[in-house]
CSV table of C-alpha atoms and ligand atoms in Angstrom, one decimal:
chain,number,residue,atom,x,y,z
A,217,MET,CA,42.8,-37.6,-20.4
A,218,LEU,CA,42.5,-39.6,-17.2
A,219,THR,CA,44.6,-42.7,-16.9
A,220,VAL,CA,42.7,-45.5,-15.0
A,221,ASN,CA,43.4,-49.1,-14.0
A,222,ALA,CA,41.4,-51.7,-15.8
A,223,TYR,CA,41.3,-55.4,-16.8
A,224,ALA,CA,41.2,-56.2,-20.5
A,225,ALA,CA,41.0,-58.9,-23.0
A,226,THR,CA,43.8,-58.7,-25.5
A,227,SER,CA,42.7,-61.5,-27.8
A,228,ALA,CA,40.0,-64.1,-28.1
A,229,THR,CA,42.1,-66.7,-26.5
A,230,GLU,CA,44.4,-65.1,-24.0
A,231,PRO,CA,43.4,-64.6,-20.3
A,232,LEU,CA,42.2,-61.1,-19.4
A,233,ALA,CA,45.0,-59.1,-17.9
A,234,PRO,CA,45.6,-55.8,-16.0
A,235,MET,CA,46.1,-52.7,-18.1
A,236,THR,CA,45.8,-48.9,-17.9
A,237,ILE,CA,43.3,-47.1,-20.2
A,238,GLU,CA,42.5,-43.5,-20.9
A,239,ARG,CA,39.2,-41.9,-20.1
A,240,ARG,CA,38.2,-38.7,-21.8
A,241,GLU,CA,38.3,-35.4,-19.8
A,242,VAL,CA,35.0,-34.7,-18.0
A,243,GLY,CA,33.0,-32.5,-20.5
A,244,PRO,CA,30.2,-30.1,-19.6
A,245,HIS,CA,27.5,-32.8,-19.8
A,246,ASP,CA,29.6,-35.6,-18.4
A,247,VAL,CA,30.0,-37.1,-15.0
A,248,LEU,CA,33.0,-39.0,-13.7
A,249,ILE,CA,32.0,-42.1,-11.8
A,250,GLU,CA,34.2,-44.0,-9.3
A,251,ILE,CA,33.1,-47.6,-10.1
A,252,LYS,CA,32.6,-49.7,-6.9
A,253,TYR,CA,31.4,-52.9,-8.5
A,254,CYS,CA,31.0,-54.3,-12.0
A,255,GLY,CA,29.0,-57.4,-12.8
A,256,ILE,CA,30.3,-60.1,-15.2
A,257,CYS,CA,27.6,-60.8,-17.8
A,258,HIS,CA,27.8,-63.8,-20.1
A,259,SER,CA,27.8,-61.2,-23.0
A,260,ASP,CA,31.2,-59.9,-21.7
A,261,ILE,CA,32.5,-63.4,-22.3
A,262,HIS,CA,30.8,-63.8,-25.8
A,263,HIS,CA,32.4,-60.4,-26.7
A,264,ALA,CA,35.9,-61.0,-25.2
A,265,ARG,CA,36.1,-64.3,-27.0
A,266,SER,CA,34.8,-63.0,-30.4
A,267,ASP,CA,31.8,-65.3,-30.3
A,268,TRP,CA,29.7,-62.7,-32.2
A,269,GLY,CA,32.3,-61.7,-34.8
A,270,PRO,CA,35.6,-59.7,-35.0
A,271,VAL,CA,36.5,-57.6,-32.0
A,272,THR,CA,39.1,-54.8,-31.7
A,273,TYR,CA,41.5,-55.6,-28.9
A,274,PRO,CA,42.3,-54.7,-26.3
A,275,VAL,CA,38.8,-54.4,-24.9
A,276,VAL,CA,37.7,-53.8,-21.3
A,277,PRO,CA,34.4,-55.6,-20.8
A,278,GLY,CA,31.8,-54.8,-18.2
A,279,HIS,CA,28.4,-53.1,-18.5
A,280,GLU,CA,26.9,-53.7,-15.1
A,281,ILE,CA,28.4,-50.7,-13.3
A,282,ALA,CA,27.5,-49.3,-9.9
A,283,GLY,CA,29.4,-46.4,-8.3
A,284,VAL,CA,29.5,-42.9,-7.1
A,285,VAL,CA,29.7,-39.6,-9.0
A,286,THR,CA,33.0,-37.9,-8.1
A,287,GLN,CA,33.0,-35.0,-10.6
A,288,ALA,CA,30.2,-33.4,-12.6
A,289,GLY,CA,30.6,-31.2,-15.7
A,290,SER,CA,29.6,-27.5,-15.6
A,291,GLU,CA,26.2,-28.1,-17.4
A,292,VAL,CA,25.2,-31.3,-15.5
A,293,THR,CA,21.8,-31.0,-13.8
A,294,LYS,CA,20.7,-34.6,-13.2
A,295,HIS,CA,23.5,-35.8,-11.0
A,296,ALA,CA,25.7,-34.4,-8.3
A,297,VAL,CA,29.0,-35.3,-6.7
A,298,GLY,CA,28.3,-38.1,-4.1
A,299,ASP,CA,25.2,-39.5,-6.0
A,300,ARG,CA,24.9,-43.3,-6.1
A,301,VAL,CA,24.5,-44.2,-9.8
A,302,GLY,CA,24.5,-47.0,-12.3
A,303,VAL,CA,25.6,-47.4,-16.0
A,304,GLY,CA,24.4,-50.3,-18.1
A,305,CYS,CA,25.0,-51.4,-21.7
A,306,LEU,CA,24.6,-48.0,-23.3
A,307,VAL,CA,26.6,-44.8,-22.9
A,308,ASP,CA,25.1,-42.8,-25.7
A,309,SER,CA,22.8,-42.9,-28.7
A,310,CYS,CA,21.7,-40.6,-31.6
A,311,ARG,CA,18.9,-39.2,-29.3
A,312,THR,CA,16.9,-38.0,-32.3
A,313,CYS,CA,15.6,-41.2,-34.1
A,314,VAL,CA,12.1,-42.4,-33.4
A,315,ASN,CA,13.2,-45.1,-31.0
A,316,CYS,CA,15.5,-42.8,-29.0
A,317,ARG,CA,12.7,-40.2,-28.8
A,318,HIS,CA,10.5,-42.9,-27.3
A,319,GLY,CA,13.0,-43.9,-24.7
A,320,ARG,CA,14.0,-47.1,-26.5
A,321,GLU,CA,17.6,-46.2,-27.0
A,322,GLN,CA,18.7,-49.9,-27.3
A,323,TYR,CA,16.9,-49.9,-30.6
A,324,CYS,CA,18.5,-46.7,-31.9
A,325,VAL,CA,18.3,-46.8,-35.7
A,326,GLN,CA,21.8,-45.5,-35.9
A,327,GLY,CA,23.5,-48.7,-35.0
A,328,GLY,CA,21.7,-49.5,-31.8
A,329,GLY,CA,23.4,-46.7,-29.8
A,330,THR,CA,26.9,-46.5,-28.3
A,331,LEU,CA,27.6,-49.6,-26.2
A,332,THR,CA,29.6,-49.3,-23.0
A,333,PHE,CA,32.4,-51.3,-24.5
A,334,GLY,CA,33.5,-52.1,-28.0
A,335,SER,CA,31.6,-49.2,-29.7
A,336,VAL,CA,33.1,-46.2,-31.5
A,337,ASP,CA,32.2,-43.2,-29.4
A,338,LYS,CA,31.4,-39.7,-30.7
A,339,ASP,CA,35.0,-38.7,-30.3
A,340,GLY,CA,36.1,-41.6,-32.6
A,341,ARG,CA,37.6,-43.6,-29.7
A,342,LEU,CA,36.6,-47.1,-28.8
A,343,THR,CA,34.5,-47.3,-25.6
A,344,GLN,CA,35.9,-49.4,-22.7
A,345,GLY,CA,33.8,-50.9,-20.0
A,346,GLY,CA,33.4,-51.3,-16.3
A,347,TYR,CA,36.2,-53.6,-15.3
A,348,SER,CA,38.0,-50.4,-14.3
A,349,THR,CA,38.2,-47.9,-11.5
A,350,HIS,CA,36.5,-44.9,-13.2
A,351,ILE,CA,34.3,-44.1,-16.2
A,352,VAL,CA,33.2,-40.8,-17.8
A,353,VAL,CA,29.7,-40.9,-19.1
A,354,THR,CA,27.3,-38.3,-20.5
A,355,GLU,CA,24.8,-37.6,-17.7
A,356,ASP,CA,21.7,-38.7,-19.7
A,357,PHE,CA,22.9,-42.3,-19.7
A,358,VAL,CA,23.6,-42.4,-16.0
A,359,LEU,CA,20.8,-43.8,-13.8
A,360,LYS,CA,20.0,-43.4,-10.1
A,361,MET,CA,20.5,-46.3,-7.8
A,362,PRO,CA,17.8,-47.0,-5.2
A,363,ASP,CA,18.7,-46.0,-1.7
A,364,GLY,CA,19.2,-49.0,0.6
A,365,LEU,CA,20.4,-51.4,-2.1
A,366,GLU,CA,24.1,-52.1,-1.7
A,367,PHE,CA,26.3,-51.5,-4.8
A,368,HIS,CA,27.3,-55.2,-5.2
A,369,HIS,CA,23.6,-56.3,-5.3
A,370,ALA,CA,22.7,-53.4,-7.5
A,371,ALA,CA,25.3,-53.6,-10.2
A,372,PRO,CA,23.9,-56.6,-12.1
A,373,LEU,CA,20.5,-54.9,-12.3
A,374,MET,CA,22.1,-52.7,-15.1
A,375,CYS,CA,22.0,-55.6,-17.5
A,376,ALA,CA,20.6,-58.8,-16.0
A,377,GLY,CA,18.0,-56.8,-14.3
A,378,ILE,CA,16.6,-54.7,-17.1
A,379,THR,CA,17.0,-57.5,-19.7
A,380,THR,CA,14.6,-59.7,-17.8
A,381,TYR,CA,12.3,-56.9,-16.3
A,382,SER,CA,11.5,-55.5,-19.8
A,383,PRO,CA,10.1,-58.6,-21.5
A,384,LEU,CA,8.2,-59.6,-18.4
A,385,ARG,CA,6.4,-56.3,-18.4
A,386,ARG,CA,5.9,-56.3,-22.2
A,387,PHE,CA,4.3,-59.7,-22.1
A,388,GLY,CA,2.2,-59.0,-19.1
A,389,ALA,CA,3.7,-61.1,-16.3
A,390,GLY,CA,1.4,-60.8,-13.3
A,391,PRO,CA,-1.3,-62.5,-11.3
A,392,GLY,CA,-2.8,-65.4,-13.2
A,393,LYS,CA,0.1,-65.7,-15.6
A,394,ARG,CA,2.4,-68.7,-15.6
A,395,VAL,CA,6.0,-67.8,-16.3
A,396,ALA,CA,8.8,-70.3,-17.0
A,397,VAL,CA,12.5,-69.3,-16.9
A,398,ILE,CA,15.0,-71.4,-18.9
A,399,GLY,CA,18.4,-71.3,-17.3
A,400,LEU,CA,19.1,-70.3,-13.7
A,401,GLY,CA,22.1,-68.1,-14.2
A,402,GLY,CA,22.6,-64.3,-14.0
A,403,LEU,CA,19.6,-63.3,-16.1
A,404,GLY,CA,17.5,-66.3,-15.1
A,405,HIS,CA,17.7,-65.7,-11.3
A,406,MET,CA,16.6,-62.1,-11.9
A,407,ALA,CA,13.8,-63.2,-14.1
A,408,VAL,CA,12.6,-65.5,-11.3
A,409,LYS,CA,12.7,-62.6,-8.7
A,410,PHE,CA,10.9,-60.2,-11.0
A,411,ALA,CA,8.2,-62.6,-12.1
A,412,ARG,CA,7.5,-63.5,-8.5
A,413,ALA,CA,7.4,-59.8,-7.4
A,414,MET,CA,5.0,-59.1,-10.3
A,415,GLY,CA,2.7,-61.8,-8.9
A,416,ALA,CA,3.1,-64.5,-11.6
A,417,GLU,CA,3.3,-68.3,-10.9
A,418,VAL,CA,7.0,-69.1,-11.6
A,419,SER,CA,8.7,-72.2,-12.8
A,420,VAL,CA,12.4,-72.8,-13.4
A,421,LEU,CA,13.6,-75.0,-16.2
A,422,SER,CA,17.2,-75.9,-15.4
A,423,GLN,CA,19.4,-78.5,-16.9
A,424,SER,CA,19.3,-80.4,-13.6
A,425,LEU,CA,17.8,-80.2,-10.1
A,426,LYS,CA,21.2,-79.2,-8.6
A,427,LYS,CA,20.1,-75.6,-7.9
A,428,MET,CA,16.5,-76.4,-6.9
A,429,ASP,CA,16.8,-75.2,-3.3
A,430,ASP,CA,18.1,-71.8,-4.5
A,431,GLY,CA,15.5,-71.5,-7.2
A,432,LEU,CA,12.7,-72.0,-4.7
A,433,ARG,CA,14.3,-69.6,-2.2
A,434,LEU,CA,14.6,-67.0,-5.0
A,435,GLY,CA,10.8,-67.2,-5.5
A,436,ALA,CA,10.0,-70.0,-7.9
A,437,ASP,CA,6.9,-72.1,-7.2
A,438,HIS,CA,8.2,-75.0,-9.3
A,439,TYR,CA,11.5,-76.4,-10.4
A,440,TYR,CA,12.1,-78.8,-13.3
A,441,ALA,CA,15.0,-80.5,-14.9
A,442,THR,CA,15.1,-80.2,-18.7
A,443,SER,CA,17.3,-83.4,-18.8
A,444,ASP,CA,14.1,-85.3,-17.7
A,445,PRO,CA,11.8,-85.9,-20.6
A,446,GLU,CA,8.9,-86.1,-18.2
A,447,THR,CA,9.2,-82.3,-17.7
A,448,PHE,CA,8.1,-81.7,-21.2
A,449,GLU,CA,5.0,-84.0,-20.8
A,450,LYS,CA,4.0,-82.5,-17.5
A,451,LEU,CA,4.2,-78.9,-18.6
A,452,ALA,CA,2.8,-79.3,-22.1
A,453,ASP,CA,0.5,-76.4,-23.0
A,454,ALA,CA,0.8,-75.1,-19.4
A,455,VAL,CA,2.9,-71.9,-19.6
A,456,ASP,CA,2.0,-68.4,-20.7
A,457,ILE,CA,5.4,-66.7,-20.9
A,458,ILE,CA,8.8,-68.5,-21.3
A,459,ILE,CA,11.9,-66.4,-20.8
A,460,ASN,CA,14.9,-68.2,-22.4
A,461,THR,CA,18.2,-67.0,-20.9
A,462,VAL,CA,20.3,-69.9,-22.2
A,463,SER,CA,23.6,-68.8,-23.7
A,464,ALA,CA,23.7,-71.9,-26.0
A,465,LYS,CA,21.5,-73.5,-28.6
A,466,ILE,CA,18.3,-75.1,-27.2
A,467,ASP,CA,15.6,-77.3,-28.8
A,468,LEU,CA,13.1,-74.5,-29.4
A,469,ASP,CA,10.3,-76.8,-30.6
A,470,ALA,CA,10.4,-78.8,-27.3
A,471,PHE,CA,10.1,-75.6,-25.3
A,472,LEU,CA,7.5,-74.0,-27.5
A,473,GLY,CA,5.4,-77.1,-26.8
A,474,LEU,CA,5.1,-75.9,-23.2
A,475,LEU,CA,3.2,-72.8,-24.2
A,476,ALA,CA,-0.6,-72.5,-23.9
A,477,VAL,CA,-2.6,-70.9,-26.7
A,478,ASP,CA,-1.4,-67.4,-27.4
A,479,GLY,CA,1.7,-68.0,-25.2
A,480,ALA,CA,5.1,-66.4,-26.0
A,481,LEU,CA,8.6,-67.6,-25.8
A,482,VAL,CA,10.9,-64.6,-25.4
A,483,ASN,CA,14.5,-65.3,-26.4
A,484,LEU,CA,17.1,-63.4,-24.4
A,485,GLY,CA,20.1,-65.7,-24.8
A,486,ALA,CA,22.5,-64.8,-27.6
A,487,PRO,CA,24.4,-67.8,-28.7
A,488,ALA,CA,26.5,-67.4,-31.8
A,489,GLU,CA,24.9,-70.2,-33.8
A,490,PRO,CA,21.4,-69.9,-35.3
A,491,LEU,CA,18.4,-71.4,-33.6
A,492,SER,CA,15.8,-73.1,-35.7
A,493,LEU,CA,12.1,-74.1,-35.2
A,494,HIS,CA,9.3,-75.7,-37.0
A,495,VAL,CA,6.6,-73.2,-37.7
A,496,PHE,CA,3.9,-75.7,-36.7
A,497,SER,CA,5.2,-75.3,-33.1
A,498,LEU,CA,3.9,-71.7,-33.4
A,499,ILE,CA,0.9,-71.8,-35.7
A,500,ARG,CA,-0.9,-74.8,-34.1
A,501,LYS,CA,-1.5,-72.8,-30.9
A,502,GLY,CA,-1.2,-69.2,-32.0
A,503,ARG,CA,2.1,-69.0,-30.1
A,504,SER,CA,4.7,-66.3,-30.5
A,505,PHE,CA,8.5,-66.4,-30.6
A,506,ALA,CA,10.0,-63.1,-29.7
A,507,GLY,CA,13.3,-61.4,-28.8
A,508,SER,CA,14.2,-58.6,-26.5
A,509,LEU,CA,17.3,-56.5,-26.0
A,510,ILE,CA,18.2,-55.0,-22.6
A,511,GLY,CA,15.8,-51.9,-22.1
A,512,GLY,CA,15.7,-48.2,-22.7
A,513,LEU,CA,16.7,-45.6,-20.2
A,514,PRO,CA,13.3,-44.7,-18.8
A,515,GLU,CA,12.4,-48.4,-18.3
A,516,THR,CA,15.8,-49.1,-16.7
A,517,GLN,CA,15.1,-46.3,-14.2
A,518,GLU,CA,11.6,-47.8,-13.6
A,519,MET,CA,13.2,-51.2,-13.0
A,520,LEU,CA,15.7,-49.7,-10.5
A,521,ASP,CA,12.8,-48.0,-8.7
A,522,PHE,CA,10.8,-51.2,-8.7
A,523,CYS,CA,13.9,-53.0,-7.1
A,524,GLY,CA,14.1,-50.2,-4.5
A,525,GLU,CA,10.4,-50.7,-3.6
A,526,HIS,CA,10.6,-54.5,-3.5
A,527,GLY,CA,14.0,-54.8,-2.0
A,528,LEU,CA,15.3,-56.7,-5.0
A,529,GLY,CA,18.9,-57.1,-5.9
A,530,ALA,CA,21.1,-59.8,-7.5
A,531,GLU,CA,22.6,-62.7,-5.6
A,532,VAL,CA,26.3,-62.3,-6.0
A,533,GLU,CA,29.8,-63.6,-5.5
A,534,ILE,CA,32.2,-60.8,-5.0
A,535,ILE,CA,35.6,-61.4,-6.6
A,536,PRO,CA,38.9,-59.4,-7.0
A,537,ALA,CA,40.0,-58.4,-10.5
A,538,GLU,CA,42.5,-61.2,-10.5
A,539,GLY,CA,39.6,-63.7,-10.2
A,540,ILE,CA,38.0,-62.6,-13.5
A,541,ASN,CA,39.4,-65.4,-15.6
A,542,GLU,CA,38.4,-68.1,-13.2
A,543,ALA,CA,34.9,-66.5,-13.0
A,544,TYR,CA,34.7,-66.7,-16.8
A,545,ASP,CA,35.4,-70.4,-16.7
A,546,ARG,CA,32.8,-70.9,-14.0
A,547,VAL,CA,30.2,-69.0,-15.9
A,548,LEU,CA,30.9,-71.1,-19.0
A,549,ALA,CA,30.5,-74.2,-16.9
A,550,SER,CA,27.0,-73.0,-15.5
A,551,ASP,CA,28.7,-72.7,-12.1
A,552,VAL,CA,27.6,-69.2,-11.2
A,553,ARG,CA,25.5,-68.3,-8.1
A,554,TYR,CA,24.2,-66.1,-9.5
A,555,ARG,CA,26.4,-63.2,-10.7
A,556,PHE,CA,30.1,-62.6,-10.2
A,557,VAL,CA,30.8,-58.9,-9.4
A,558,VAL,CA,34.2,-57.5,-9.5
A,559,ASN,CA,35.3,-55.4,-6.6
A,560,THR,CA,37.0,-52.7,-8.6
A,561,SER,CA,39.1,-51.4,-5.6
A,562,THR,CA,41.3,-54.4,-6.2
A,563,LEU,CA,42.4,-53.0,-9.6
A,564,THR,CA,45.6,-51.6,-8.3
B,234,LIG,P1,24.7,-67.3,-17.4
B,234,LIG,O1,24.8,-66.6,-16.1
B,234,LIG,O2,25.8,-68.1,-17.9
B,234,LIG,O3,23.3,-68.1,-17.5
B,234,LIG,C1,22.9,-68.9,-18.5
B,234,LIG,C2,22.3,-70.2,-17.9
B,234,LIG,O4,21.9,-71.0,-19.1
B,234,LIG,C3,23.3,-71.1,-17.2
B,234,LIG,O5,23.4,-70.7,-15.9
B,234,LIG,C4,22.6,-72.4,-17.3
B,234,LIG,O6,21.5,-72.5,-16.4
B,234,LIG,C5,22.0,-72.4,-18.7
B,234,LIG,N1,22.8,-73.0,-19.7
B,234,LIG,C6,24.1,-72.7,-20.1
B,234,LIG,N2,24.5,-73.5,-21.1
B,234,LIG,C7,23.5,-74.3,-21.4
B,234,LIG,C8,23.3,-75.3,-22.3
B,234,LIG,N3,24.3,-75.7,-23.2
B,234,LIG,N4,22.1,-75.9,-22.4
B,234,LIG,C9,21.1,-75.6,-21.6
B,234,LIG,N5,21.2,-74.6,-20.7
B,234,LIG,C10,22.4,-74.0,-20.6
B,234,LIG,O7,24.5,-66.1,-18.5
B,234,LIG,P2,23.7,-64.7,-18.5
B,234,LIG,O8,24.7,-63.7,-18.1
B,234,LIG,O9,22.5,-64.9,-17.7
B,234,LIG,O10,23.4,-64.5,-20.0
B,234,LIG,C11,22.6,-65.5,-20.7
B,234,LIG,C12,22.6,-65.2,-22.2
B,234,LIG,O11,21.9,-64.0,-22.4
B,234,LIG,C13,24.0,-65.0,-22.8
B,234,LIG,O12,23.9,-65.5,-24.2
B,234,LIG,C14,24.0,-63.5,-22.9
B,234,LIG,O13,24.9,-63.0,-23.9
B,234,LIG,C15,22.6,-63.1,-23.2
B,234,LIG,N6,22.2,-61.8,-22.9
B,234,LIG,C16,21.3,-61.2,-23.6
B,234,LIG,C17,20.8,-59.9,-23.3
B,234,LIG,C18,19.8,-59.3,-24.1
B,234,LIG,O14,19.6,-58.1,-24.1
B,234,LIG,N7,19.0,-60.1,-24.9
B,234,LIG,C19,21.4,-59.2,-22.2
B,234,LIG,C20,22.3,-59.9,-21.4
B,234,LIG,C21,22.7,-61.2,-21.7
B,234,LIG,P3,21.1,-74.0,-15.7
B,234,LIG,O15,22.4,-74.4,-15.0
B,234,LIG,O16,20.1,-73.6,-14.7
B,234,LIG,O17,20.6,-74.9,-16.7
B,235,LIG,ZN1,24.9,-58.0,-20.2
B,236,LIG,ZN1,18.6,-43.1,-32.1
């Protein structure tokens, strides 16, 4: 076992605190990664606070990991010591079900794969995430970071990046398509960047106009406040793809009303409480309401390569580990520009 420094949640209500955890020995197919930066995803907060149900504590959140391989098992062929790599929300899956075989490991029929934290691993131990100095991961679930993209800009791609890239591709974002992104936070700002890079016309739907300059700088063509009822009149029937990144309940019917015929609203936000809608919001215009969960490994590598080609990374605020609790409060207050990343060298 390797003892490493980490930052963990010990209950749904206590602040996160420093802790040491054990990582397994590097097996023949494993790599040991020295984590350089780890992003703070709103899902970390949902999990740490038991928003989605009971949690086994202590838990080390973090599934936006960027770092360097410092040791490779005897059978490892995909990565070598010194490689720049990333790990996202998954560290393993059954590898044999229909979804795993098609590179859609996030939909593994055996429980959706092994999550980077809060899952029971194949050795029976609970997985612990990236707010730590090192992690041991089977080589197949480790991806290659594009050259030229600094680790702190790259780390958030491992969740915020793939989660927005995947549905934009699936629903055909590109020239001639009008994309609207609800919520300009971690996921939302990546959705804007990707939709722009794919050639779509991009609108941001934010609670206010506070972040308008940023939204336009990040690549949006238009910026609207959802607190202004006129937004919903102006944009009625005028959007092809809506990406909802809001971490709370929204008025789905109001947003579905913005979709043109055959348009789709893809829900990425994962609030604990159910969302409801009137079916007439869908059937009157042949609209779809869809969901999407992160992305599989091949598509995650495709997304990273796309970011390398287009020079895309996340806008980040780098924080020391001791700043994690304050960062959580700021994310909950929609005061994030646009991802906090933990400098893991501060985990002493
Ligand atoms: P985030 O950085 O907090 O961004 C969410 C944004 O939603 C906020 O910045 C804010 O944008 C808006 N918002 C927040 N509360 C709101 C409210 N009450 N009403 C209206 N708008 C509100 O969070 P994130 O890390 O991007 O994650 C967003 C959600 O996606 C979370 O629920 C997370 O768990 C989920 N998620 C899902 C997946 C997946 O695979 N489907 C993956 C990762 C995360 P404005 O200030 O611009 O309004
Ligand atoms: Zn995430
Ligand atoms: Zn599977």
